Coordinates of C-alpha atoms in Angstrom, one line a residue:
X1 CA 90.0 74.9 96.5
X2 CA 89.0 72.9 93.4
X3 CA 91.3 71.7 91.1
X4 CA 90.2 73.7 88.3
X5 CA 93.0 74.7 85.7
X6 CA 94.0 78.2 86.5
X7 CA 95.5 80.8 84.8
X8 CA 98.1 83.1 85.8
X9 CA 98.9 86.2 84.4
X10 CA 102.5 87.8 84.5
X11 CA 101.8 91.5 85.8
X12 CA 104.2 94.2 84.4
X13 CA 106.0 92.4 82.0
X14 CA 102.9 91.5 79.8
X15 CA 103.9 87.5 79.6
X16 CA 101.3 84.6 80.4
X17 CA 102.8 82.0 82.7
X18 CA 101.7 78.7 84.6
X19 CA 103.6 78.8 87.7
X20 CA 106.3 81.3 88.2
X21 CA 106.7 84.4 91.0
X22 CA 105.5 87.6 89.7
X23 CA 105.9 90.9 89.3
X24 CA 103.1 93.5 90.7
X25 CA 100.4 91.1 90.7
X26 CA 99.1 88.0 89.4
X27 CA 95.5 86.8 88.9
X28 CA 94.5 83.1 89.2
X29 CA 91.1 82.5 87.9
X30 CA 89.7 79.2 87.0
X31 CA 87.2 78.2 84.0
X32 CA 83.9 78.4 86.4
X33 CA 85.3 81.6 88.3
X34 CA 84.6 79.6 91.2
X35 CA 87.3 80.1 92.1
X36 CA 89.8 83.6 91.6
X37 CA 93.2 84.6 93.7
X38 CA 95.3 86.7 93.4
X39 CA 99.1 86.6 93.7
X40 CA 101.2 89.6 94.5
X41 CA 104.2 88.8 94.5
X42 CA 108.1 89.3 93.9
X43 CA 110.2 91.4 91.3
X44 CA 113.4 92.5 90.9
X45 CA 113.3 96.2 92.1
X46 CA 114.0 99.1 90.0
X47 CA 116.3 101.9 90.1
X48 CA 114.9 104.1 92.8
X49 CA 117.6 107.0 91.2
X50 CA 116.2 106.6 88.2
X51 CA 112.8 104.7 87.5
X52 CA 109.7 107.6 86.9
X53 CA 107.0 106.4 89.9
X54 CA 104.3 105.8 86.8
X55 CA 106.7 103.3 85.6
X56 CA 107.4 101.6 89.3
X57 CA 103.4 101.7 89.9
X58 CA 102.3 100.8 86.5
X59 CA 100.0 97.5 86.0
X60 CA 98.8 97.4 82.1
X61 CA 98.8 93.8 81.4
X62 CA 95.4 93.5 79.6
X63 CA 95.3 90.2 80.5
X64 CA 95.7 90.8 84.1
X65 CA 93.4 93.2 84.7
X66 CA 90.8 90.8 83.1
X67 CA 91.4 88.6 85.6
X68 CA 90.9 91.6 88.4
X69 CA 87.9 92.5 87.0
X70 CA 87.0 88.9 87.6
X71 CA 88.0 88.6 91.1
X72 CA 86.1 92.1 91.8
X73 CA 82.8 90.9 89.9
X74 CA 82.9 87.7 92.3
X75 CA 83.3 89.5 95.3
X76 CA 80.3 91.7 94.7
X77 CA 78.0 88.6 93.7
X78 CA 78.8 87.6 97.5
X79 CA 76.7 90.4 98.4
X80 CA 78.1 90.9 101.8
X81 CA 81.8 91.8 102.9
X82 CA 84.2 88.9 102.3
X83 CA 85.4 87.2 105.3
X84 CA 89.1 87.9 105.1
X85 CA 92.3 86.7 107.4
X86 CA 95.6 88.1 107.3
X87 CA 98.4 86.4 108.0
X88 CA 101.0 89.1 108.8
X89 CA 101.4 92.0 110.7
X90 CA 102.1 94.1 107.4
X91 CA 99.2 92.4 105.4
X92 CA 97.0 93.3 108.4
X93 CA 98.5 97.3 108.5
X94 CA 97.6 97.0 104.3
X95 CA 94.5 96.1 105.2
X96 CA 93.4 99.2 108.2
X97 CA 94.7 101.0 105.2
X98 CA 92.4 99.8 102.9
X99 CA 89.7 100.2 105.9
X100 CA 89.2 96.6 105.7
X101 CA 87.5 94.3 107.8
X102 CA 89.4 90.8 108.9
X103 CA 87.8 87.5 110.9
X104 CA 91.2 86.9 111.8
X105 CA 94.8 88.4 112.1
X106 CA 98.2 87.1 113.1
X107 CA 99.8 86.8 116.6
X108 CA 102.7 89.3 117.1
X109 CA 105.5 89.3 119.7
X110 CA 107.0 92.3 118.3
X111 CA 105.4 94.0 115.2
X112 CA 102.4 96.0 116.7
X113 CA 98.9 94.6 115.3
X114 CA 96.7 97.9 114.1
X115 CA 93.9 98.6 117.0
X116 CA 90.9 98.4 114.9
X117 CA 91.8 94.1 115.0
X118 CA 91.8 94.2 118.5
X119 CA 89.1 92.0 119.2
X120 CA 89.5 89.7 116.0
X121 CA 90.6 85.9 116.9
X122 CA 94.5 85.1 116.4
X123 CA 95.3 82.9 113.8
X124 CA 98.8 82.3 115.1
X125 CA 102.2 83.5 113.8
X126 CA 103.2 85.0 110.3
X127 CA 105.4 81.8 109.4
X128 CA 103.1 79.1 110.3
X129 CA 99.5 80.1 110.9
X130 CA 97.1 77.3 113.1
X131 CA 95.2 76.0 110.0
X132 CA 92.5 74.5 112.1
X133 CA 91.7 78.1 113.6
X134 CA 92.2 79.7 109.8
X135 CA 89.6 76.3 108.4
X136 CA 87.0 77.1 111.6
X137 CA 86.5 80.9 110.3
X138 CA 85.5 79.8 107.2
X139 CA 87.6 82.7 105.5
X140 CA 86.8 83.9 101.6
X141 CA 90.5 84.9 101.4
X142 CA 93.6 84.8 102.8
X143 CA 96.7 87.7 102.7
X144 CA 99.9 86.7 103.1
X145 CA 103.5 88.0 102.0
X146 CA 104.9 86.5 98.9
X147 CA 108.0 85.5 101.2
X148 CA 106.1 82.1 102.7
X149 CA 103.8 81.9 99.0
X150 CA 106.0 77.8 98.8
X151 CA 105.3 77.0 102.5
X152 CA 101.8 78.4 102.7
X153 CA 100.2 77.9 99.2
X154 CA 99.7 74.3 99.6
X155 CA 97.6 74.3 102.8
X156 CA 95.6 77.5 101.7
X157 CA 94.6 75.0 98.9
X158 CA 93.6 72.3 101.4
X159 CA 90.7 74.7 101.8
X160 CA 87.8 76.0 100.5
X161 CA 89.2 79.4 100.4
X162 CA 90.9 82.1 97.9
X163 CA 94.1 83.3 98.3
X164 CA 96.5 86.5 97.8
X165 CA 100.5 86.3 98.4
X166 CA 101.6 90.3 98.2
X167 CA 104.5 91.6 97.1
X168 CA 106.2 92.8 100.2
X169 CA 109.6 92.7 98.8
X170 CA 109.8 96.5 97.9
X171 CA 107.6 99.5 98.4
X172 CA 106.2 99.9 94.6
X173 CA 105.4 96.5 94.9
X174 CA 103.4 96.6 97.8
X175 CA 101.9 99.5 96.4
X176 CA 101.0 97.8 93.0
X177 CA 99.6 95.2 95.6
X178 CA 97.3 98.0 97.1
X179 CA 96.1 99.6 93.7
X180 CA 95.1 95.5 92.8
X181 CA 93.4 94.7 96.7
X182 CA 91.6 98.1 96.2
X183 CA 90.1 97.3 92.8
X184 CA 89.3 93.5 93.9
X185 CA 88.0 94.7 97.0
X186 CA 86.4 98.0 96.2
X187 CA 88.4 100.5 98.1
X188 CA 89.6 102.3 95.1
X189 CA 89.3 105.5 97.1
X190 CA 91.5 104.2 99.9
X191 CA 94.0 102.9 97.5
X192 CA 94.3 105.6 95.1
X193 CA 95.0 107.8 98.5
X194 CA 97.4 105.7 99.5
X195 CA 99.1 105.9 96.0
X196 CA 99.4 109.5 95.6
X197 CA 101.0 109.4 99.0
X198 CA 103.7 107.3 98.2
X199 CA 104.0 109.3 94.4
X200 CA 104.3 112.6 96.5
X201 CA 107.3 111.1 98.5
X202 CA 109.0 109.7 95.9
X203 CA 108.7 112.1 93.6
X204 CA 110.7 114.4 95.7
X205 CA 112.8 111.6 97.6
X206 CA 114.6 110.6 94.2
X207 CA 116.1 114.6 94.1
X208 CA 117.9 113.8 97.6
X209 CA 120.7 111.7 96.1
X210 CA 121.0 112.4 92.6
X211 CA 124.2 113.1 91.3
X212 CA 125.9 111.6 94.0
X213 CA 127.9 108.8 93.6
X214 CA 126.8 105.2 94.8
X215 CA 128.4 103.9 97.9
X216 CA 128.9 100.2 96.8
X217 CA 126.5 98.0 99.8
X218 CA 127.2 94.6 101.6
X219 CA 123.9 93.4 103.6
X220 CA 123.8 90.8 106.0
X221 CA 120.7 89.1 107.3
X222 CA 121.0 87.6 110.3
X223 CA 119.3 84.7 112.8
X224 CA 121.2 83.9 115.8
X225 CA 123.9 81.4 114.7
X226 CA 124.3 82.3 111.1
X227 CA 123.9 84.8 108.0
X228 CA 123.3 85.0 104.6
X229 CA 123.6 87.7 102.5
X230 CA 120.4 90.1 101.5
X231 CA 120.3 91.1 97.3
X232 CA 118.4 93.6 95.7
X233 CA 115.2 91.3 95.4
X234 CA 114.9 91.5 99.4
X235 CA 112.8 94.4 100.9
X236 CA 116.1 95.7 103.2
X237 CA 117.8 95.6 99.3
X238 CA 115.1 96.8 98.0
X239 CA 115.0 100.2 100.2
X240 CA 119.5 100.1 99.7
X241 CA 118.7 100.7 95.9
X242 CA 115.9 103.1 96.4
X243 CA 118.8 105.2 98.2
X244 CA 120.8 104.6 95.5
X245 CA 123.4 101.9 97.0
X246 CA 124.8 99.3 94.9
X247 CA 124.5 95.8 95.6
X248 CA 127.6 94.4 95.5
X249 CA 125.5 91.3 95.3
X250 CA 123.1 92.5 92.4
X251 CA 122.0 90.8 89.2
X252 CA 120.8 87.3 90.8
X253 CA 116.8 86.3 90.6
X254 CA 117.1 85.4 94.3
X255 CA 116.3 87.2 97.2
X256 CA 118.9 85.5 99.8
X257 CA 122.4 84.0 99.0
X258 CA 124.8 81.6 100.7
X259 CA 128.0 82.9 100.6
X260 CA 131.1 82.6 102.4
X261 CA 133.1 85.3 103.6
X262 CA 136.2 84.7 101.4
X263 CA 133.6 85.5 98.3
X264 CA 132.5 88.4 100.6
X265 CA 135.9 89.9 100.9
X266 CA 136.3 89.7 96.7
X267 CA 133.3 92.4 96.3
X268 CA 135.1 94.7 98.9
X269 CA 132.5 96.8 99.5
X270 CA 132.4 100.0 101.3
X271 CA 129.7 99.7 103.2
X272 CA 128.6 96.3 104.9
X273 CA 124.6 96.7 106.6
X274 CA 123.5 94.1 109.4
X275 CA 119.8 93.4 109.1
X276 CA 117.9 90.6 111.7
X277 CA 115.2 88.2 110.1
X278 CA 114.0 87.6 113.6
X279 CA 115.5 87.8 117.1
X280 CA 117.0 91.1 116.9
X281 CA 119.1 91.1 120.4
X282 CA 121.0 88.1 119.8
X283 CA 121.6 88.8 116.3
X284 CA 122.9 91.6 116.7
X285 CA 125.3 90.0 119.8
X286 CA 126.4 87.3 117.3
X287 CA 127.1 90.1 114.7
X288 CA 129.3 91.5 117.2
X289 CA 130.9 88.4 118.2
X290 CA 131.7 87.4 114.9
X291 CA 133.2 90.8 113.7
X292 CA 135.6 90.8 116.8
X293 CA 136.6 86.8 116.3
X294 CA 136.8 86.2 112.8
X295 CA 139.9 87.5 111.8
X296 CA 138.9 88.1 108.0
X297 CA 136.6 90.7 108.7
X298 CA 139.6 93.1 110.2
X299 CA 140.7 92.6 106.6
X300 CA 137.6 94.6 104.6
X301 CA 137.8 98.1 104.3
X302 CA 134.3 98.6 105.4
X303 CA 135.7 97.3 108.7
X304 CA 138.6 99.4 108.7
X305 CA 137.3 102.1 107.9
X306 CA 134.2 101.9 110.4
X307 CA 131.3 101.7 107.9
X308 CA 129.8 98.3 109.7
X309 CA 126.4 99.3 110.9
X310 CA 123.2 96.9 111.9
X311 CA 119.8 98.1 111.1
X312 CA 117.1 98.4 113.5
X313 CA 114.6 95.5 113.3
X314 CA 111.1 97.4 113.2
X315 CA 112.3 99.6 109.9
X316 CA 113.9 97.0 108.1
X317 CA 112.5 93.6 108.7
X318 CA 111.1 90.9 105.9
X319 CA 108.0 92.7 104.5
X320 CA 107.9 96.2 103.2
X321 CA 106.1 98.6 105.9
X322 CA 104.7 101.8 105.6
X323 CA 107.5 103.0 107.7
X324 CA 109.8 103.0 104.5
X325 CA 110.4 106.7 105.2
X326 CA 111.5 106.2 107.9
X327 CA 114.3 103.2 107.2
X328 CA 115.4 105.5 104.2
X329 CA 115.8 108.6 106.5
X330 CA 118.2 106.0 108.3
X331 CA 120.1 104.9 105.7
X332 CA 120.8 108.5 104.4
X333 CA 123.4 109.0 106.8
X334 CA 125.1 105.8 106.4
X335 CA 125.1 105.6 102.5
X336 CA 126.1 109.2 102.5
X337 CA 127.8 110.6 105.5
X338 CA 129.7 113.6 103.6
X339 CA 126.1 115.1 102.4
X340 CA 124.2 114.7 105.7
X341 CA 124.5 117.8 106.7
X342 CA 123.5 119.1 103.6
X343 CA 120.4 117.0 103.2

């Protein structure tokens, strides 16, 4: 990638910044328009109880869709179908969405990689993709989550390549990603279905728990040997807010936090959720091991009162899926256990 000055366009909030993380989207596109990527990346997420879906979904930054019209006009000067790698299993289910083809696609021990990328040569894992495999298929762009944008960036700029980091961190943000990949990439059609199927479901999803009053949420995210704590910037957050939990950990810009479990004990909250980053079985042992040895934890009234639950792995993992239903159908009953039966 040339070093061209770039410009980078702040996508909901209508500001123009150099280098920040963004809300729906963010277009870099140099001086020559030799180069153009795009950067979907992180936001605080909204209200799910009280945010209209227009609002959520909304991308009006004049500026920004400038810069999408830019990165769409040089895709159709390629004349052909840009080579395209995605780095994740959830970029690669975005794109079979978006009925695009990829040159390469992520190795998975555990997320399932959609069948149509059967055949499509391995780049290697989400985290840490083989760079000399990515470099030897001579890729137009590259898809990755917004999660790994500081680790990855740097050696997607090593090459001669364009790059998009999507907002995986909550479901109108990947769906703001979508509407911008569809534009850039000329599946409108595929996009705007896509859309309208997430509208439909929220639309009626946000009448399930209104009025209600909101359970006040702990969540842990767990690899084997230690936690931190998940706020509302992470996708597992993200999905808590949409069903109307509250964070006892809210109102930071940072998607993970460091705390200890003194701290912990001060937000008493009433529900405590254990989520695993990776290596779900032996998280979820040293969950268990922890909660039965640490004597602090008999001390919270989530314990005592048996409102400690861990999260399966394939509905509540790093990136936002399009399993979300799902995950929220799971939370219902733990956020709300009186109303279940009414629901």
């Amino acid at each position: 990638m040339t070093m061209n000055k770039k410009l980078r366009v702040l996508a909901t909030a209508g500001a123009l910044c150099l280098s920040v993380f963004f809300l729906g989207g963010c277009v870099n596109q140099s001086e020559e328009t030799k180069n153009v990527s795009v950067t979907c990346a992180a936001e605080a997420p909204d209200d799910g109880k009280t945010e209209k879906v227009e609002t959520l979904l909304q991308i009006d930054d004049p500026e920004e869709k400038a810069a999408v019209e830019a990165a769409k006009k040089k895709i159709l000067s390629m004349g052909s179908e840009p080579r395209i790698i995605a780095t994740s299993p959830a970029t690669a289910d975005i794109c079979d969405k978006l009925n695009l083809d990829l040159v390469g696609v992520c190795s998975s021990a555990i997320s399932s990689i959609p069948e149509r990328y059967a055949d499509v040569e391995t780049v290697g894992g989400a985290m840490s993709p083989d760079m000399e495999i990515v470099a030897s298929l001579n890729p137009d762009w590259i898809l990755s989550p917004a999660s790994l944008q500081s680790d990855l960036q740097p050696k997607y700029e090593a090459i001669d390549t364009d790059w998009a980091f999507l907002n995986l961190r909550s479901v109108p943000g990947m769906y703001r990603s979508i509407q911008e990949l569809g534009e850039i990439f000329g599946r409108e059609e595929e996009a705007r279905a896509l859309v309208d199927e997430f509208t439909d479901f929220y639309d009626d999803y946000i009448e399930k728990n209104a009025g209600k009053e909101s359970p006040k949420v702990m969540i842990l995210m767990g690899l084997p040997g230690s936690y931190i704590i998940a706020t509302e910037n992470s996708y597992v957050g993200s999905l808590v807010a949409m069903a109307g939990g509250e964070n006892v950990y809210a109102g930071t810009d940072q998607e993970f936090l460091t705390v200890n479990t003194e701290d912990m004990k001060t937000k008493e909250p009433d529900i405590i959720l254990r989520a695993a980053h990776a290596l779900p079985d032996q998280v979820v042992e040293m969950f268990k091991k922890d909660f039965e040895e640490n004597d602090i934890w008999q001390h919270f009234e989530a314990v005592k009162n048996g409102r400690v639950y861990d999260l399966s792995y394939e509905l509540f993992g790093m990136s936002a899926t399009f399993r979300y239903p799902e995950a929220l159908e799971e939370l219902q009953p733990l956020l709300y256990p009186e109303n279940t039966n009414n629901n």
